[in-house]
Tab-separated table of C-alpha atoms in Angstrom:
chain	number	residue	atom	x	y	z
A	13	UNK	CA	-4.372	34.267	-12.994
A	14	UNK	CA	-2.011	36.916	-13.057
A	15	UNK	CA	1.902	36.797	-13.763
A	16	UNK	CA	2.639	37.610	-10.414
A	17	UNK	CA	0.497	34.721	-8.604
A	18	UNK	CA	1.676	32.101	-11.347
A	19	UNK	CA	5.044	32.850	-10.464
A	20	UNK	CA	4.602	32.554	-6.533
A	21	UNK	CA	2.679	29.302	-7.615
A	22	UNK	CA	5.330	27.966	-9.219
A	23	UNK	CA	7.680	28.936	-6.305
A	24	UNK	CA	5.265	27.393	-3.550
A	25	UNK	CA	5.022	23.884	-5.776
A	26	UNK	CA	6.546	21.634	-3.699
A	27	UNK	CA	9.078	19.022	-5.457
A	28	UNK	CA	10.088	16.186	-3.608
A	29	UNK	CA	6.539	13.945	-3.820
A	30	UNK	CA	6.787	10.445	-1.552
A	31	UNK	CA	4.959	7.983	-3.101
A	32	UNK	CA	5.016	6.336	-0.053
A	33	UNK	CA	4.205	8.523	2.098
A	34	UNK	CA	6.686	9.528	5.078
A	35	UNK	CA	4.152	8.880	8.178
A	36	UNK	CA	4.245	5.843	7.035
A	37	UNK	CA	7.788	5.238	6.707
A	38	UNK	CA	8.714	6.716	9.908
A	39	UNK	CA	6.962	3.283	11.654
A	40	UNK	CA	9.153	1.514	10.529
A	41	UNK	CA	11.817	3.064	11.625
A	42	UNK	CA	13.854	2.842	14.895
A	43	UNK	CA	13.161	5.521	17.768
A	44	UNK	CA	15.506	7.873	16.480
A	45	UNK	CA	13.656	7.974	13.325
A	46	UNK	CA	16.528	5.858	11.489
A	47	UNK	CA	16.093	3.059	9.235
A	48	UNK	CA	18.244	0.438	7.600
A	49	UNK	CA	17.691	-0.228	3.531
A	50	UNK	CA	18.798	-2.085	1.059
A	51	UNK	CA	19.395	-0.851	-2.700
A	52	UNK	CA	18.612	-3.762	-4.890
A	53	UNK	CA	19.660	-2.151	-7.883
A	54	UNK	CA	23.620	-1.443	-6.172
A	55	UNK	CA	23.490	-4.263	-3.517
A	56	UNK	CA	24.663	-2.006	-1.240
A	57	UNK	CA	22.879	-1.642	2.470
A	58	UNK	CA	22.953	2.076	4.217
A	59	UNK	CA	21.573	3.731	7.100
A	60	UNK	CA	19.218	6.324	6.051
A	61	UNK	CA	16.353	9.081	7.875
A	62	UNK	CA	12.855	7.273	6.656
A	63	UNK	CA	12.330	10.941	5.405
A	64	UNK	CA	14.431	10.855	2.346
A	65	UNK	CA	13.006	7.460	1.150
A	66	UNK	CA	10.374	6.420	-1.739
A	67	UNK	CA	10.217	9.873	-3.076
A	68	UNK	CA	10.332	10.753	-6.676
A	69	UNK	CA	10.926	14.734	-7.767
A	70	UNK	CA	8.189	15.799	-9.249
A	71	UNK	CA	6.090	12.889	-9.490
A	72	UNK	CA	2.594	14.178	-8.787
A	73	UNK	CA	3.323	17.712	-11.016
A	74	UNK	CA	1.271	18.244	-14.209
A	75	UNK	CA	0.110	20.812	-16.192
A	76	UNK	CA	-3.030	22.275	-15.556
A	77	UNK	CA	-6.000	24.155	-18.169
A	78	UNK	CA	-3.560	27.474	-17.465
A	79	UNK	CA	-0.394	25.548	-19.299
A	80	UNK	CA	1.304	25.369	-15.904
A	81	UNK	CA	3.023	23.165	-13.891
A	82	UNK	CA	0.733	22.312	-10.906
A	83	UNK	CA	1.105	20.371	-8.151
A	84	UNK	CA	-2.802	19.443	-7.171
A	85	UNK	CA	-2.154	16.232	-7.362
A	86	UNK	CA	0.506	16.114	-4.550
A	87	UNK	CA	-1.874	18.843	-2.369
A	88	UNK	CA	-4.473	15.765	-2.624
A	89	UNK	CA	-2.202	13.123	-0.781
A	90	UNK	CA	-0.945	15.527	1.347
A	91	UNK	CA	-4.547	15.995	2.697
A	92	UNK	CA	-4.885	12.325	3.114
A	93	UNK	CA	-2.330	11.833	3.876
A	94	UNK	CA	-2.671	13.849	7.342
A	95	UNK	CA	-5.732	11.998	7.724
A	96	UNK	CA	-3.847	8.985	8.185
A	97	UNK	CA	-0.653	9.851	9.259
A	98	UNK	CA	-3.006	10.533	12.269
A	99	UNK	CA	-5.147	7.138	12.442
A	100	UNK	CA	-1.659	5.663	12.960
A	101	UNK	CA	-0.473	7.519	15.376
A	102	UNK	CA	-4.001	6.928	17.394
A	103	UNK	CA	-2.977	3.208	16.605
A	104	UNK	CA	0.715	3.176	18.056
A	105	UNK	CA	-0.226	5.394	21.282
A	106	UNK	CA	-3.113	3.415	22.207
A	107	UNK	CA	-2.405	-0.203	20.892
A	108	UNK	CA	-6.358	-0.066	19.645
A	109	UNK	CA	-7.834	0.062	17.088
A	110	UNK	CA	-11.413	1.299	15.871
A	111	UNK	CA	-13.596	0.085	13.224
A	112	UNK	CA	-13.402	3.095	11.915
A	113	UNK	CA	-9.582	3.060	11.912
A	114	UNK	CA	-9.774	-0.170	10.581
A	115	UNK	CA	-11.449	0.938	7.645
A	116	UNK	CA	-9.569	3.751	7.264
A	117	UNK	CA	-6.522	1.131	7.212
A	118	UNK	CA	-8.518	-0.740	4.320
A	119	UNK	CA	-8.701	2.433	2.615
A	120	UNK	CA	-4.914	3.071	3.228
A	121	UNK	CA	-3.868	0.225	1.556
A	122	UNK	CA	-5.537	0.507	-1.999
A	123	UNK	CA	-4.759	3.895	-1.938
A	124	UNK	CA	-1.328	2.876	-1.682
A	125	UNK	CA	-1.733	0.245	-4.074
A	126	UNK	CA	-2.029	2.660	-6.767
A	127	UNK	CA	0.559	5.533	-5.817
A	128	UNK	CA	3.355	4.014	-6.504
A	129	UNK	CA	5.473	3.636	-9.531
A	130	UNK	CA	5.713	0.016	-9.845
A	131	UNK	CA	1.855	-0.124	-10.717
A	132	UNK	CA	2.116	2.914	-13.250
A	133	UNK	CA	1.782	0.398	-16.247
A	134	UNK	CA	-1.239	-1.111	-14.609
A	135	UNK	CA	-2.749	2.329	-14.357
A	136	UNK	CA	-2.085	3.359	-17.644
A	137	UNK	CA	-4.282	0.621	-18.567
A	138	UNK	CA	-6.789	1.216	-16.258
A	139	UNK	CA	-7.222	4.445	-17.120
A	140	UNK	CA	-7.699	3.518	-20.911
A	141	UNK	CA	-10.015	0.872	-19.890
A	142	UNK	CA	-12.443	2.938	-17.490
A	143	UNK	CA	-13.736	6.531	-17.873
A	144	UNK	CA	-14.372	8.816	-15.432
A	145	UNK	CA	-17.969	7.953	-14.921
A	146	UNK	CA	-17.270	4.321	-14.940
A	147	UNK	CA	-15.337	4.844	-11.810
A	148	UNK	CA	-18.225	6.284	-9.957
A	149	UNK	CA	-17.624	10.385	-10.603
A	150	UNK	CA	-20.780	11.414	-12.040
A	151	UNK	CA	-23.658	13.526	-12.182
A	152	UNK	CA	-27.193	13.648	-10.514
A	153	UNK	CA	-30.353	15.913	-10.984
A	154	UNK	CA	-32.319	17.281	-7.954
A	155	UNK	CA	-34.111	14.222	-7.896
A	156	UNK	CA	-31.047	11.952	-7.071
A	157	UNK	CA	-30.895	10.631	-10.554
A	158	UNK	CA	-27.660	9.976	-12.709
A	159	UNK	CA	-27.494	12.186	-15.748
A	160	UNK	CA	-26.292	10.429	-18.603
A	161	UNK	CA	-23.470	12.977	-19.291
A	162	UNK	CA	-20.068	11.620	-20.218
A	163	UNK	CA	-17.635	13.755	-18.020
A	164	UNK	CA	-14.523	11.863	-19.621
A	165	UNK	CA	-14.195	14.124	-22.441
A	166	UNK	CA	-13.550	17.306	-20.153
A	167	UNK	CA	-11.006	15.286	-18.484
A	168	UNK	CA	-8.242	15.046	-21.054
A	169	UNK	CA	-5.516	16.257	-18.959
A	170	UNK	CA	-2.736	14.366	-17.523
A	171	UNK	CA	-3.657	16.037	-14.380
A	172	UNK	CA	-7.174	15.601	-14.337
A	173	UNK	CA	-6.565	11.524	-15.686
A	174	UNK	CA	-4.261	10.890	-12.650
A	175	UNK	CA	-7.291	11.709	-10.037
A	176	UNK	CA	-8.460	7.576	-11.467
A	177	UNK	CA	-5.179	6.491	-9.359
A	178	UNK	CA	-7.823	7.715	-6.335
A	179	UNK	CA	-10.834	6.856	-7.744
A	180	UNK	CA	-9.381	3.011	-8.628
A	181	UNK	CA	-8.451	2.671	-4.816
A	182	UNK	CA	-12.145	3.676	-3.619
A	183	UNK	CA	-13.571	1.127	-5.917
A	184	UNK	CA	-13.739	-2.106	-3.353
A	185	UNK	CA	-15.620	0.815	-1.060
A	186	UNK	CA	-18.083	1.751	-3.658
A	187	UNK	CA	-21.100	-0.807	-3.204
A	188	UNK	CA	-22.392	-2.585	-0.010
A	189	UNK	CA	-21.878	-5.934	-1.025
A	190	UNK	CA	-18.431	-5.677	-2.095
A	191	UNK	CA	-17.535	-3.046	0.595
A	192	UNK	CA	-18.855	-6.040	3.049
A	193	UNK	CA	-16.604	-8.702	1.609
A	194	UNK	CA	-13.734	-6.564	2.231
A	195	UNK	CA	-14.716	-6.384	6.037
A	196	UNK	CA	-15.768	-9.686	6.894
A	197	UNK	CA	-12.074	-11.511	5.335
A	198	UNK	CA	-9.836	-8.409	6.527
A	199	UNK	CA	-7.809	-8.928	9.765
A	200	UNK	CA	-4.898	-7.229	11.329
A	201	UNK	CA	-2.094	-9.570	12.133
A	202	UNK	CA	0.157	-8.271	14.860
A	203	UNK	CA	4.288	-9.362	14.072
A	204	UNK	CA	6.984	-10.527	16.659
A	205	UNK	CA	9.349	-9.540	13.815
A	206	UNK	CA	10.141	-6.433	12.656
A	207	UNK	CA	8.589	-5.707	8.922
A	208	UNK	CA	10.138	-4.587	6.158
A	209	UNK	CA	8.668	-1.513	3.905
A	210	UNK	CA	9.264	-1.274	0.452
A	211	UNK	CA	8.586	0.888	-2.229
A	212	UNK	CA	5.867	-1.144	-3.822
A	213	UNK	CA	4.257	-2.523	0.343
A	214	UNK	CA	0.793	-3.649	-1.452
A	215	UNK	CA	1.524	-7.298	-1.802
A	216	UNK	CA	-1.616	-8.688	-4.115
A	217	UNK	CA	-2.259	-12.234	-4.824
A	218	UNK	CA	-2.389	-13.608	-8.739
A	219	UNK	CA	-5.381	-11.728	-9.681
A	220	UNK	CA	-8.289	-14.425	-10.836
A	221	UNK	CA	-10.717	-13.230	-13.608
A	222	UNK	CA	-13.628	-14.128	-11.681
A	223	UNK	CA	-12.574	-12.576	-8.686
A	224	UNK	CA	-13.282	-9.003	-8.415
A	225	UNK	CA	-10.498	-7.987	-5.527
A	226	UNK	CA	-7.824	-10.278	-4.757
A	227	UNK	CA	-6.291	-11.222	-1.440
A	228	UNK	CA	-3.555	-8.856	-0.339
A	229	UNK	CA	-1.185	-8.701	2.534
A	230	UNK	CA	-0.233	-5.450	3.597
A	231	UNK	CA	1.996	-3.859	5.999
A	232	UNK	CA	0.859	-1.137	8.254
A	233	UNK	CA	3.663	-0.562	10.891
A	234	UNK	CA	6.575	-2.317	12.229
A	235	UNK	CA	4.523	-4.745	14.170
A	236	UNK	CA	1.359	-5.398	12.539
A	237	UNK	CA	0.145	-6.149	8.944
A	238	UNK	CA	-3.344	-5.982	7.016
A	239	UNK	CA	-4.504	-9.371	5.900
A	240	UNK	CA	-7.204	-9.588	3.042
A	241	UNK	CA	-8.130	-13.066	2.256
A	242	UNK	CA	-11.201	-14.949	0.605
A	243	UNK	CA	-9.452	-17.962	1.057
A	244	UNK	CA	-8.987	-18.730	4.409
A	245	UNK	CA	-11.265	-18.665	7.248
A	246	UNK	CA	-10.838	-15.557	9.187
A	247	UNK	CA	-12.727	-16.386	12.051
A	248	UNK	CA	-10.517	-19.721	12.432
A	249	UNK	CA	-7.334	-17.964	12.077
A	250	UNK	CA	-7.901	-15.176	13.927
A	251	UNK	CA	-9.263	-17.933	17.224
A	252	UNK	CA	-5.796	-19.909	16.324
A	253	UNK	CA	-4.020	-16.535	16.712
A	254	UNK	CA	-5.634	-15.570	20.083
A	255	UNK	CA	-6.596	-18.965	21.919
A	256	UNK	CA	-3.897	-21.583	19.788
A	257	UNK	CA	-0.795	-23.049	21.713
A	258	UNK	CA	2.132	-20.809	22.107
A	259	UNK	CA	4.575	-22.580	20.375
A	260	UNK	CA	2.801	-22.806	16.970
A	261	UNK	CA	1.206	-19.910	16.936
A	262	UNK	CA	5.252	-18.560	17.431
A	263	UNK	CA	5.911	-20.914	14.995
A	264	UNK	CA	3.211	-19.895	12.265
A	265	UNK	CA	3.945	-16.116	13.084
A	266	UNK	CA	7.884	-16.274	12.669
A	267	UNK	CA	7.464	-18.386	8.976
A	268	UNK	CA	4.736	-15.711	8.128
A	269	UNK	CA	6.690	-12.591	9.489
A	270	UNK	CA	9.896	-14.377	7.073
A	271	UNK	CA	7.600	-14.885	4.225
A	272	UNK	CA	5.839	-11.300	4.191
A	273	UNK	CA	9.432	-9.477	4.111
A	274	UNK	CA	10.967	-12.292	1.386
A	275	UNK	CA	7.850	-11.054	-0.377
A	276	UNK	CA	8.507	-7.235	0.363
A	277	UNK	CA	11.881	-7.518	-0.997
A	278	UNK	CA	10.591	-9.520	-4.318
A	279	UNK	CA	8.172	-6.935	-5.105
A	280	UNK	CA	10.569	-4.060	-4.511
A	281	UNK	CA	11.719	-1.965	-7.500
A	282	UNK	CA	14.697	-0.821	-5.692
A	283	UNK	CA	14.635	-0.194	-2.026
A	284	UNK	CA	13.487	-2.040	0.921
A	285	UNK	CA	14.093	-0.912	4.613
A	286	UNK	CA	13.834	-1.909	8.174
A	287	UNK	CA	14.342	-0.613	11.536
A	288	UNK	CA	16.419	-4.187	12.684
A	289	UNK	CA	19.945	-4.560	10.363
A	290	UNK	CA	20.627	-7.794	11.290
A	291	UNK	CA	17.061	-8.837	10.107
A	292	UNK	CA	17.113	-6.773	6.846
A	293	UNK	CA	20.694	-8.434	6.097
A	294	UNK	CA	19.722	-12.219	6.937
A	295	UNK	CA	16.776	-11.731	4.389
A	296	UNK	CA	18.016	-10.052	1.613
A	297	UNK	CA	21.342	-13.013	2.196
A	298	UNK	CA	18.528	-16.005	2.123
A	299	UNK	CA	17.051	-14.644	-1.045
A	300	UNK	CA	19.867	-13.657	-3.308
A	301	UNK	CA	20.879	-17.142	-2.309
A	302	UNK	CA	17.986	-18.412	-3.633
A	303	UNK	CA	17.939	-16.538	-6.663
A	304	UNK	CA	21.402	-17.443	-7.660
A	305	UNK	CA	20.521	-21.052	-7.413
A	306	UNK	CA	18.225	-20.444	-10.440
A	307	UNK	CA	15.231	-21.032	-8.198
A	308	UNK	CA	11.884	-19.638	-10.062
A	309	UNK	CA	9.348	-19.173	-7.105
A	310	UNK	CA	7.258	-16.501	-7.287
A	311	UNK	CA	8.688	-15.224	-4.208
A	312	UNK	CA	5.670	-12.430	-3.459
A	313	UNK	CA	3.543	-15.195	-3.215
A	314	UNK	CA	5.711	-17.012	-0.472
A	315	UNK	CA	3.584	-14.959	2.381
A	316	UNK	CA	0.384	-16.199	0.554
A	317	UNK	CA	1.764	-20.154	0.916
A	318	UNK	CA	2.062	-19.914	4.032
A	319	UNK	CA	-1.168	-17.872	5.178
A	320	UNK	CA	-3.365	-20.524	2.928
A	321	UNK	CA	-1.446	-23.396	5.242
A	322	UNK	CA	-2.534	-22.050	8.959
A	323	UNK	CA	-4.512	-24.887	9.655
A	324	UNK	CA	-1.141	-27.154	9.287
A	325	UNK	CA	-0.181	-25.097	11.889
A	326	UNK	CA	-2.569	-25.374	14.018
A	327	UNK	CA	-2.615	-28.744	13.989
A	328	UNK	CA	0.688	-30.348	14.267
């Protein structure tokens, strides 16, 4: 590469990297493309363009085998991110939703799982822990066979390390069997109660040894959230949902709708934001309550509670 096209490289990298991404933001915003946050870190509340959220300067720029700063990385999740900037838009226009969307949706959350900074230490382990080929990136002969070639040790660069954070994600997509699990316990729950987003919106349940992926509530827009659970009947809660009495299936919807953003704002690093104020403000006001009562709960697991306890629901 010459001077001259380094330098315009440099000059094209773009700088301001969302790590949660702004397509997805901007559905949880209000119709004017505003949305209401709250700054745990100040305890202050503002009014800010779902644009200028959950971005870090810089974040996805590394050095590449030329000694210069690239930006690869952040070309990557652009890509995919277009991809499914536009299954949601297909989503919120049509009110359906395709199995392929939905799997695309699936895909969506891990991906976001991993992007953003409040599971860097987690990566930084994973990445020690799994190579390159371990994670599925390998190499066949003409015959369809894997090579035993270790490609880890011609990917030493930050750069070329950080393409695991994509490779992790596609890992519950990888084999049949698992890939199958994932579909047959995943259900979209739609929310009379505007969500919150937050700047770490994979919610995951206490990971069990034995249990390769763990259940995971995750929100997708305003008005509807991803539900992955093992432990729960999906067919049951999903026939409550459509064919239950209206007054505890409101009932059930409202606690879990509470519980999910309580959770949100738990797992939060710093931010949190919705399109309704007075929502936003009555949650953050119930929790810091909580918290300054000493209470210990493990407040991302609230939503979990009461998922597990549908049935109860149901029932009374």
């Amino acid at each position: 590469m010459s001077y001259v096209q380094a330098t315009q490289k440099i000059m094209n990298k773009s700088k301001r990297h969302h790590y949660v991404p702004k397509f997805m933001t901007k559905n949880f915003s209000t119709d004017k493309g505003l949305i209401y946050v709250y700054d745990k870190i100040s305890d202050k509340f503002f009014e800010s363009n779902s644009i200028n959220l959950f971005l870090e300067n810089d974040r996805n720029t590394f050095v590449n085998l030329e000694g210069i700063n690239d930006d690869i990385i952040e070309q990557v999740y652009s890509s995919v991110d277009t991809m499914f900037g536009g299954v949601l838009t297909e989503i919120t226009t049509t009110n359906q939703i395709s199995d392929l969307n939905f799997k695309k949706i699936l895909l969506l959350a891990y991906i976001s799982k991993w992007r953003v900074p409040q599971y860097d230490e987690a990566f930084q382990k994973a990445k020690e822990a799994f190579s390159i080929n371990d994670l599925g990136f390998g190499l066949k002969n003409d015959k369809d066979e894997k090579l035993d070639f270790d490609l880890e040790e011609h990917f030493q660069l930050d750069m070329q390390q950080e393409l695991k954070r994509i490779l992790l994600a596609i890992q519950p997509f990888r084999f049949k069997g698992n890939f199958k699990t994932l579909l047959e316990n995943s259900f979209l729950v739609c929310s009379p109660i505007n969500s919150f987003i937050g700047d770490c919106p994979f919610n995951e349940a206490t990971i069990i040894s034995e249990k390769i992926f763990e259940d995971f509530v995750f929100p997708v827009t305003k008005d509807l959230t991803m539900v992955f659970s093992t432990r729960i009947n999906r067919d049951e809660i999903q026939n409550f949902l459509l064919n239950g009495e209206k007054k505890k299936i409101d009932k059930f919807l409202i606690d879990f709708s509470n519980a999910r953003d309580v959770s949100t704002l738990h797992l939060a690093q710093r931010n949190v934001a919705c399109c309704d104020k007075d929502h936003l403000e009555k949650v953050v006001e119930i929790y810091k309550r909580f918290v300054a009562r000493g209470n210990n709960t493990s407040f991302n697991l609230t939503v979990f509670q009461i998922l597990y306890k549908f049935t109860e629901y149901a029932s009374t």
